[in-house]
Structures are given as C-alpha cells and as structure tokens.
PDB file of C-alpha atoms in Angstrom:
ATOM      1  CA  MET A   1     116.480 100.331 104.928  1.00 73.00           C
ATOM      2  CA  LEU A   2     116.684 103.211 102.487  1.00 83.00           C
ATOM      3  CA  THR A   3     119.851 105.270 102.207  1.00 84.00           C
ATOM      4  CA  THR A   4     119.669 108.620 104.009  1.00 89.00           C
ATOM      5  CA  ARG A   5     120.382 111.993 102.406  1.00 91.00           C
ATOM      6  CA  GLU A   6     123.669 112.226 104.296  1.00 93.00           C
ATOM      7  CA  GLU A   7     124.738 108.821 103.016  1.00 94.00           C
ATOM      8  CA  LEU A   8     123.759 109.774  99.485  1.00 94.00           C
ATOM      9  CA  ASP A   9     125.858 112.935  99.689  1.00 92.00           C
ATOM     10  CA  ASP A  10     128.846 110.748 100.581  1.00 94.00           C
ATOM     11  CA  ARG A  11     128.228 108.301  97.750  1.00 94.00           C
ATOM     12  CA  LEU A  12     127.011 110.399  94.832  1.00 96.00           C
ATOM     13  CA  PRO A  13     129.379 112.233  92.490  1.00 96.00           C
ATOM     14  CA  GLY A  14     129.155 116.009  92.310  1.00 96.00           C
ATOM     15  CA  ALA A  15     126.860 116.183  89.278  1.00 97.00           C
ATOM     16  CA  ALA A  16     124.400 113.754  90.834  1.00 97.00           C
ATOM     17  CA  ARG A  17     124.400 115.693  94.123  1.00 96.00           C
ATOM     18  CA  ALA A  18     123.642 118.898  92.254  1.00 97.00           C
ATOM     19  CA  TRP A  19     120.837 117.176  90.352  1.00 97.00           C
ATOM     20  CA  LEU A  20     119.398 115.875  93.626  1.00 97.00           C
ATOM     21  CA  ASP A  21     119.538 119.340  95.214  1.00 96.00           C
ATOM     22  CA  GLU A  22     117.549 120.762  92.310  1.00 96.00           C
ATOM     23  CA  ALA A  23     115.088 117.871  92.373  1.00 97.00           C
ATOM     24  CA  LEU A  24     114.409 118.258  96.091  1.00 96.00           C
ATOM     25  CA  ALA A  25     113.952 122.012  95.685  1.00 96.00           C
ATOM     26  CA  GLU A  26     111.336 121.357  92.998  1.00 96.00           C
ATOM     27  CA  ALA A  27     109.609 118.833  95.249  1.00 96.00           C
ATOM     28  CA  ALA A  28     109.560 121.302  98.139  1.00 95.00           C
ATOM     29  CA  HIS A  29     108.106 123.948  95.836  1.00 93.00           C
ATOM     30  CA  ALA A  30     105.327 121.553  94.840  1.00 90.00           C
ATOM     31  CA  ALA A  31     104.589 120.845  98.501  1.00 87.00           C
ATOM     32  CA  ASP A  32     104.287 124.574  99.194  1.00 82.00           C
ATOM     33  CA  ARG A  33     101.973 125.018  96.203  1.00 72.00           C
ATOM     34  CA  PRO A  34      99.673 121.983  96.109  1.00 60.00           C
ATOM     35  CA  ASP A  35      97.658 123.509  93.279  1.00 55.00           C
ATOM     36  CA  THR A  36     100.500 122.962  90.810  1.00 44.00           C
ATOM     37  CA  GLY A  37      99.491 119.404  89.916  1.00 43.00           C
ATOM     38  CA  THR A  38      97.789 118.218  86.775  1.00 41.00           C
ATOM     39  CA  PRO A  39      95.041 120.694  85.761  1.00 37.00           C
ATOM     40  CA  ASP A  40      91.588 119.498  84.884  1.00 35.00           C
ATOM     41  CA  ARG A  41      91.084 119.117  81.158  1.00 31.00           C
ATOM     42  CA  PRO A  42      87.933 118.611  79.096  1.00 31.00           C
ATOM     43  CA  ASP A  43      87.583 115.120  77.677  1.00 33.00           C
ATOM     44  CA  THR A  44      88.238 115.675  73.982  1.00 28.00           C
ATOM     45  CA  GLY A  45      88.890 112.036  73.216  1.00 33.00           C
ATOM     46  CA  ASN A  46      92.505 112.865  72.352  1.00 34.00           C
ATOM     47  CA  PRO A  47      95.541 112.410  74.607  1.00 33.00           C
ATOM     48  CA  PRO A  48      96.957 115.621  76.086  1.00 37.00           C
ATOM     49  CA  SER A  49      99.991 117.115  74.386  1.00 34.00           C
ATOM     50  CA  GLY A  50     101.854 117.385  77.718  1.00 41.00           C
ATOM     51  CA  THR A  51     101.541 115.825  81.118  1.00 51.00           C
ATOM     52  CA  GLY A  52     101.083 119.074  83.059  1.00 70.00           C
ATOM     53  CA  ASN A  53     102.596 117.285  86.067  1.00 83.00           C
ATOM     54  CA  PRO A  54     104.942 119.140  88.439  1.00 90.00           C
ATOM     55  CA  PRO A  55     108.643 118.983  87.460  1.00 93.00           C
ATOM     56  CA  TRP A  56     109.640 116.847  90.448  1.00 96.00           C
ATOM     57  CA  GLU A  57     107.627 113.959  89.013  1.00 96.00           C
ATOM     58  CA  THR A  58     109.876 113.957  85.950  1.00 95.00           C
ATOM     59  CA  ARG A  59     112.828 113.850  88.338  1.00 96.00           C
ATOM     60  CA  PHE A  60     111.170 110.957  90.165  1.00 97.00           C
ATOM     61  CA  ALA A  61     111.043 108.954  86.941  1.00 97.00           C
ATOM     62  CA  SER A  62     114.644 109.728  85.933  1.00 97.00           C
ATOM     63  CA  ALA A  63     116.266 109.183  89.348  1.00 97.00           C
ATOM     64  CA  GLY A  64     118.039 106.001  88.306  1.00 96.00           C
ATOM     65  CA  ARG A  65     119.538 107.601  85.222  1.00 96.00           C
ATOM     66  CA  HIS A  66     120.962 110.564  87.139  1.00 97.00           C
ATOM     67  CA  CYS A  67     121.900 108.989  90.482  1.00 97.00           C
ATOM     68  CA  GLY A  68     122.413 105.354  89.555  1.00 96.00           C
ATOM     69  CA  PRO A  69     119.951 102.453  89.852  1.00 95.00           C
ATOM     70  CA  GLU A  70     121.454 101.420  93.189  1.00 95.00           C
ATOM     71  CA  HIS A  71     120.376 104.772  94.680  1.00 96.00           C
ATOM     72  CA  ALA A  72     117.091 105.233  92.824  1.00 96.00           C
ATOM     73  CA  ASP A  73     114.834 103.954  95.628  1.00 97.00           C
ATOM     74  CA  ALA A  74     116.409 106.284  98.178  1.00 97.00           C
ATOM     75  CA  VAL A  75     116.299 109.301  95.859  1.00 97.00           C
ATOM     76  CA  ARG A  76     112.668 108.679  94.967  1.00 98.00           C
ATOM     77  CA  ALA A  77     111.776 108.272  98.628  1.00 97.00           C
ATOM     78  CA  LEU A  78     113.376 111.628  99.444  1.00 97.00           C
ATOM     79  CA  LEU A  79     111.413 113.281  96.638  1.00 97.00           C
ATOM     80  CA  LEU A  80     108.141 111.822  97.885  1.00 98.00           C
ATOM     81  CA  ILE A  81     108.821 112.895 101.463  1.00 97.00           C
ATOM     82  CA  GLU A  82     109.691 116.414 100.308  1.00 96.00           C
ATOM     83  CA  ALA A  83     106.760 116.789  97.897  1.00 97.00           C
ATOM     84  CA  ARG A  84     104.135 115.257 100.241  1.00 96.00           C
ATOM     85  CA  PRO A  85     101.724 114.355  97.407  1.00 96.00           C
ATOM     86  CA  ALA A  86      98.063 113.890  98.253  1.00 95.00           C
ATOM     87  CA  ALA A  87      96.710 110.369  97.990  1.00 96.00           C
ATOM     88  CA  PRO A  88      95.141 110.855  94.518  1.00 96.00           C
ATOM     89  CA  ASP A  89      98.403 112.281  93.141  1.00 96.00           C
ATOM     90  CA  LEU A  90     100.389 109.447  94.662  1.00 97.00           C
ATOM     91  CA  ALA A  91      97.982 106.920  93.159  1.00 97.00           C
ATOM     92  CA  ARG A  92      98.446 108.531  89.736  1.00 96.00           C
ATOM     93  CA  LEU A  93     102.234 108.487  90.122  1.00 97.00           C
ATOM     94  CA  TYR A  94     102.072 104.808  91.081  1.00 98.00           C
ATOM     95  CA  ALA A  95      99.727 103.894  88.217  1.00 97.00           C
ATOM     96  CA  GLN A  96     101.890 105.654  85.635  1.00 96.00           C
ATOM     97  CA  GLY A  97     105.181 104.358  86.999  1.00 97.00           C
ATOM     98  CA  THR A  98     107.468 101.500  86.105  1.00 97.00           C
ATOM     99  CA  ALA A  99     107.878  98.589  88.501  1.00 97.00           C
ATOM    100  CA  ALA A 100     110.922 100.306  90.011  1.00 97.00           C
ATOM    101  CA  GLU A 101     108.979 103.531  90.537  1.00 98.00           C
ATOM    102  CA  ARG A 102     106.065 101.641  92.087  1.00 98.00           C
ATOM    103  CA  ARG A 103     108.436  99.884  94.436  1.00 98.00           C
ATOM    104  CA  ALA A 104     109.820 103.220  95.624  1.00 98.00           C
ATOM    105  CA  VAL A 105     106.299 104.468  96.323  1.00 98.00           C
ATOM    106  CA  LEU A 106     105.489 101.358  98.346  1.00 98.00           C
ATOM    107  CA  LEU A 107     108.721 101.599 100.331  1.00 98.00           C
ATOM    108  CA  THR A 108     107.925 105.194 101.308  1.00 98.00           C
ATOM    109  CA  LEU A 109     104.216 104.955 102.189  1.00 98.00           C
ATOM    110  CA  HIS A 110     104.774 104.786 105.949  1.00 97.00           C
ATOM    111  CA  ARG A 111     106.574 108.145 105.858  1.00 96.00           C
ATOM    112  CA  LEU A 112     103.939 110.131 103.972  1.00 97.00           C
ATOM    113  CA  GLY A 113     101.268 110.568 106.649  1.00 96.00           C
ATOM    114  CA  LEU A 114      98.401 109.401 104.441  1.00 97.00           C
ATOM    115  CA  GLY A 115      96.610 107.204 106.965  1.00 97.00           C
ATOM    116  CA  SER A 116      94.807 104.348 105.250  1.00 97.00           C
ATOM    117  CA  ALA A 117      94.250 106.301 102.010  1.00 98.00           C
ATOM    118  CA  ALA A 118      97.106 104.528 100.226  1.00 98.00           C
ATOM    119  CA  LEU A 119      95.913 100.995 100.999  1.00 98.00           C
ATOM    120  CA  PRO A 120      94.713 100.480  97.382  1.00 98.00           C
ATOM    121  CA  LEU A 121      98.351 100.708  96.270  1.00 98.00           C
ATOM    122  CA  VAL A 122      99.370  97.948  98.687  1.00 98.00           C
ATOM    123  CA  GLU A 123      96.435  95.822  97.595  1.00 98.00           C
ATOM    124  CA  ASP A 124      97.356  96.316  93.946  1.00 98.00           C
ATOM    125  CA  ALA A 125     100.952  95.248  94.564  1.00 98.00           C
ATOM    126  CA  LEU A 126      99.798  92.150  96.426  1.00 98.00           C
ATOM    127  CA  ARG A 127      97.719  91.110  93.424  1.00 97.00           C
ATOM    128  CA  THR A 128     100.843  90.927  91.263  1.00 97.00           C
ATOM    129  CA  ASN A 129     103.426  88.174  91.094  1.00 95.00           C
ATOM    130  CA  ASP A 130     106.280  90.688  90.959  1.00 97.00           C
ATOM    131  CA  THR A 131     108.340  89.717  93.989  1.00 97.00           C
ATOM    132  CA  ARG A 132     109.916  93.176  94.177  1.00 97.00           C
ATOM    133  CA  LEU A 133     106.502  94.768  94.579  1.00 98.00           C
ATOM    134  CA  VAL A 134     105.206  92.113  96.967  1.00 98.00           C
ATOM    135  CA  ALA A 135     108.243  92.519  99.221  1.00 98.00           C
ATOM    136  CA  ALA A 136     107.875  96.313  99.213  1.00 98.00           C
ATOM    137  CA  ALA A 137     104.143  96.093  99.885  1.00 98.00           C
ATOM    138  CA  VAL A 138     104.511  94.199 103.182  1.00 98.00           C
ATOM    139  CA  GLY A 139     106.546  96.888 104.899  1.00 97.00           C
ATOM    140  CA  PRO A 140     105.641  99.128 107.853  1.00 98.00           C
ATOM    141  CA  TYR A 141     102.663 100.731 106.099  1.00 98.00           C
ATOM    142  CA  ALA A 142     100.961  97.363 105.557  1.00 98.00           C
ATOM    143  CA  ALA A 143     101.743  96.331 109.129  1.00 97.00           C
ATOM    144  CA  ALA A 144      99.997  99.455 110.398  1.00 97.00           C
ATOM    145  CA  HIS A 145      97.004  99.611 108.052  1.00 98.00           C
ATOM    146  CA  LEU A 146      96.112  96.219 106.539  1.00 98.00           C
ATOM    147  CA  ASP A 147      93.222  94.580 108.349  1.00 97.00           C
ATOM    148  CA  ALA A 148      93.618  91.043 109.697  1.00 97.00           C
ATOM    149  CA  HIS A 149      92.104  89.417 106.612  1.00 97.00           C
ATOM    150  CA  GLY A 150      94.267  91.376 104.189  1.00 97.00           C
ATOM    151  CA  TRP A 151      97.404  90.871 106.248  1.00 98.00           C
ATOM    152  CA  ARG A 152      96.933  87.100 106.455  1.00 98.00           C
ATOM    153  CA  HIS A 153      96.544  86.889 102.703  1.00 98.00           C
ATOM    154  CA  ALA A 154      99.673  89.033 102.315  1.00 98.00           C
ATOM    155  CA  ILE A 155     101.580  86.387 104.284  1.00 98.00           C
ATOM    156  CA  LEU A 156     100.243  83.655 102.014  1.00 97.00           C
ATOM    157  CA  LYS A 157     101.212  85.754  98.989  1.00 97.00           C
ATOM    158  CA  CYS A 158     104.768  85.940 100.276  1.00 98.00           C
ATOM    159  CA  LEU A 159     104.872  82.177 100.732  1.00 97.00           C
ATOM    160  CA  PHE A 160     103.344  81.557  97.292  1.00 95.00           C
ATOM    161  CA  THR A 161     105.768  83.901  95.494  1.00 96.00           C
ATOM    162  CA  GLU A 162     108.748  82.861  97.666  1.00 95.00           C
ATOM    163  CA  VAL A 163     109.277  86.341  99.057  1.00 97.00           C
ATOM    164  CA  PRO A 164     111.221  85.822 102.318  1.00 97.00           C
ATOM    165  CA  VAL A 165     108.987  86.529 105.296  1.00 97.00           C
ATOM    166  CA  GLU A 166     111.780  88.585 106.819  1.00 96.00           C
ATOM    167  CA  ALA A 167     110.500  91.301 104.469  1.00 97.00           C
ATOM    168  CA  VAL A 168     107.222  91.425 106.437  1.00 98.00           C
ATOM    169  CA  ALA A 169     107.242  94.282 108.936  1.00 98.00           C
ATOM    170  CA  ALA A 170     106.020  93.517 112.465  1.00 97.00           C
ATOM    171  CA  LEU A 171     105.626  89.846 111.548  1.00 98.00           C
ATOM    172  CA  ALA A 172     106.096  88.479 115.061  1.00 97.00           C
ATOM    173  CA  ASP A 173     103.730  91.006 116.631  1.00 96.00           C
ATOM    174  CA  ARG A 174     100.906  90.474 114.152  1.00 97.00           C
ATOM    175  CA  ALA A 175     101.265  86.693 113.869  1.00 97.00           C
ATOM    176  CA  ARG A 176     101.399  86.110 117.617  1.00 96.00           C
ATOM    177  CA  GLY A 177      98.470  83.971 118.745  1.00 95.00           C
ATOM    178  CA  ASP A 178      96.681  84.244 115.373  1.00 97.00           C
ATOM    179  CA  ALA A 179      94.727  80.975 115.226  1.00 97.00           C
ATOM    180  CA  GLU A 180      93.085  81.856 111.898  1.00 97.00           C
ATOM    181  CA  LEU A 181      96.458  82.456 110.281  1.00 98.00           C
ATOM    182  CA  ALA A 182      97.643  79.113 111.690  1.00 97.00           C
ATOM    183  CA  ARG A 183      94.647  77.387 110.092  1.00 98.00           C
ATOM    184  CA  MET A 184      95.359  79.030 106.739  1.00 98.00           C
ATOM    185  CA  LEU A 185      99.000  77.978 106.934  1.00 98.00           C
ATOM    186  CA  HIS A 186      98.045  74.374 107.682  1.00 97.00           C
ATOM    187  CA  ASP A 187      95.657  74.402 104.700  1.00 97.00           C
ATOM    188  CA  PHE A 188      98.335  75.879 102.447  1.00 97.00           C
ATOM    189  CA  ALA A 189     100.857  73.244 103.557  1.00 97.00           C
ATOM    190  CA  ALA A 190      98.318  70.460 102.986  1.00 97.00           C
ATOM    191  CA  GLU A 191      97.598  71.719  99.462  1.00 96.00           C
ATOM    192  CA  ARG A 192     101.299  71.861  98.637  1.00 95.00           C
ATOM    193  CA  THR A 193     101.886  68.369  99.990  1.00 96.00           C
ATOM    194  CA  ALA A 194      98.912  66.935  98.096  1.00 97.00           C
ATOM    195  CA  ALA A 195     100.266  68.470  94.895  1.00 95.00           C
ATOM    196  CA  GLY A 196     103.703  66.961  95.511  1.00 96.00           C
ATOM    197  CA  ARG A 197     105.282  70.362  96.027  1.00 94.00           C
ATOM    198  CA  PRO A 198     107.622  71.305  98.870  1.00 94.00           C
ATOM    199  CA  VAL A 199     106.348  73.297 101.825  1.00 95.00           C
ATOM    200  CA  PRO A 200     108.331  76.548 102.171  1.00 95.00           C
ATOM    201  CA  ALA A 201     110.563  76.647 105.226  1.00 94.00           C
ATOM    202  CA  ASP A 202     109.235  80.140 105.927  1.00 97.00           C
ATOM    203  CA  LEU A 203     105.789  78.647 106.501  1.00 97.00           C
ATOM    204  CA  ARG A 204     107.087  76.788 109.529  1.00 95.00           C
ATOM    205  CA  THR A 205     108.683  80.018 110.753  1.00 96.00           C
ATOM    206  CA  VAL A 206     105.374  81.888 110.644  1.00 97.00           C
ATOM    207  CA  LEU A 207     103.460  78.930 112.047  1.00 97.00           C
ATOM    208  CA  ALA A 208     105.758  78.867 115.056  1.00 96.00           C
ATOM    209  CA  LEU A 209     105.019  82.546 115.653  1.00 96.00           C
ATOM    210  CA  THR A 210     101.276  81.925 115.678  1.00 96.00           C
ATOM    211  CA  ALA A 211     101.750  79.426 118.488  1.00 90.00           C
ATOM    212  CA  THR A 212     103.099  82.165 120.754  1.00 75.00           C
ATOM    213  CA  PRO A 213     100.278  83.380 123.007  1.00 76.00           C
ATOM    214  CA  ALA A 214      99.229  86.981 122.628  1.00 64.00           C
ATOM    215  CA  ALA A 215     100.406  89.135 125.499  1.00 61.00           C
ATOM    216  CA  ALA A 216      97.791  89.454 128.211  1.00 54.00           C
ATOM    217  CA  PRO A 217      96.916  92.976 129.349  1.00 53.00           C
ATOM    218  CA  THR A 218      98.597  93.958 132.580  1.00 50.00           C
ATOM    219  CA  GLU A 219      96.628  95.225 135.548  1.00 54.00           C
ATOM    220  CA  GLU A 220      97.793  98.375 137.200  1.00 50.00           C
ATOM    221  CA  SER A 221      98.297  97.967 140.907  1.00 37.00           C
TER     222      SER A 221
END
C-alpha cells in the first residue's frame, strides 16, 4: 500500500515537504488547465529543443531525488492523482519514464478513473521480465479491467518470473472455479516437470483456489 500524504508529512524533512507542496500545486494547476500539455509541433525531422511538458512531469521524474527513493512511488502517485492526466498523456509519461516511474504509474492506475483506456500499459508491463513492473501490473486495475484470457496469462507470467502471487489483486475472487486457469496451471506444471525444473509453490496455491466453486446466485424470497 502506498504511503498517504499525511504519512509523508510525518516522514519527510522540511525541504522535501516544501518541494512536495509546490509539486502538487503544479499538478493541480495542470488538472485545471488540461490544455497545458505538449503542444503539437510540425515534423521537421529534428528533435524538439524542449519537452513542452507541464512542470509537474519534471517533478514526477525527480521525486526520488527530492523525497528519497523509499518515498518516490507514493509521491509520484499523489502527483498523478492531483494532475489527473488523460490516457494519452499518461501513456506518454509511461513510455518516457524509467522503470521506477513506470512502476509508479502502474501502481496508481486504479485511482485515476480512466476505465479500460490504460490497459495497454498493463499489457506492456506484462510483456517484460522486470519483476517490479509485473508485480505492479497485477494490482487492482488489472483485477478490474483485464479480461479472463489476459488475466490468466498474467498469473502465468507471475509464476514464470517468480513474482509472488500475493501481489495479484482479487486473486481468490477471480480464480474461484476457473477451470480454464486450472488446465493452464496443470500444463505449466507438466512442462516444468518434463524440463526437470521445480514447480513453483505458488502454482499449487492458485490451483487450490480454482477448485473452489464459484458462488451460486442467491434467490430473493
């Protein structure tokens, strides 16, 4: 769980708190004026001399330097929530970001009210073998928006990359009674065994969840 603003105020030194206040004010200003993003430019074949991005995005990138790497995720999440970037702007921020910045975006998706528009970011993270990104990608946003096929493959990705399945949001609810996921898990275990590789203990955990029957709808009396 990300650190709250109140907790950050208790933990950050005075200079970092002042920096965060200014950063959040810039993010709020950008949210009030959504036309302050990157302007359209003609394609001259040369890179632009400046980014033209709103100032809070620079703060987003430098959060670890000013507030400490241990607080960077929480600070970046607060900036995203305050700025409320549109899906295309968020995708640009993710594409331009470091792994740490991408992780912060993924951790905050469920609080940005974007519906399914940010699913490409989750899908991108799940194509990597960066365990930090995979773990962040299977949070509440993925639980709410990944379809059954994508979610099952996200579980297999966790097992393959040894990301603990406790990182998967709503695991028990989505795995319950999922016969197709059970089949995929059996196939994965068989492949590992045939290759002389150990079967992850987490696989048995998820497989046990699939054996739990889905809740039957109740009839109103």
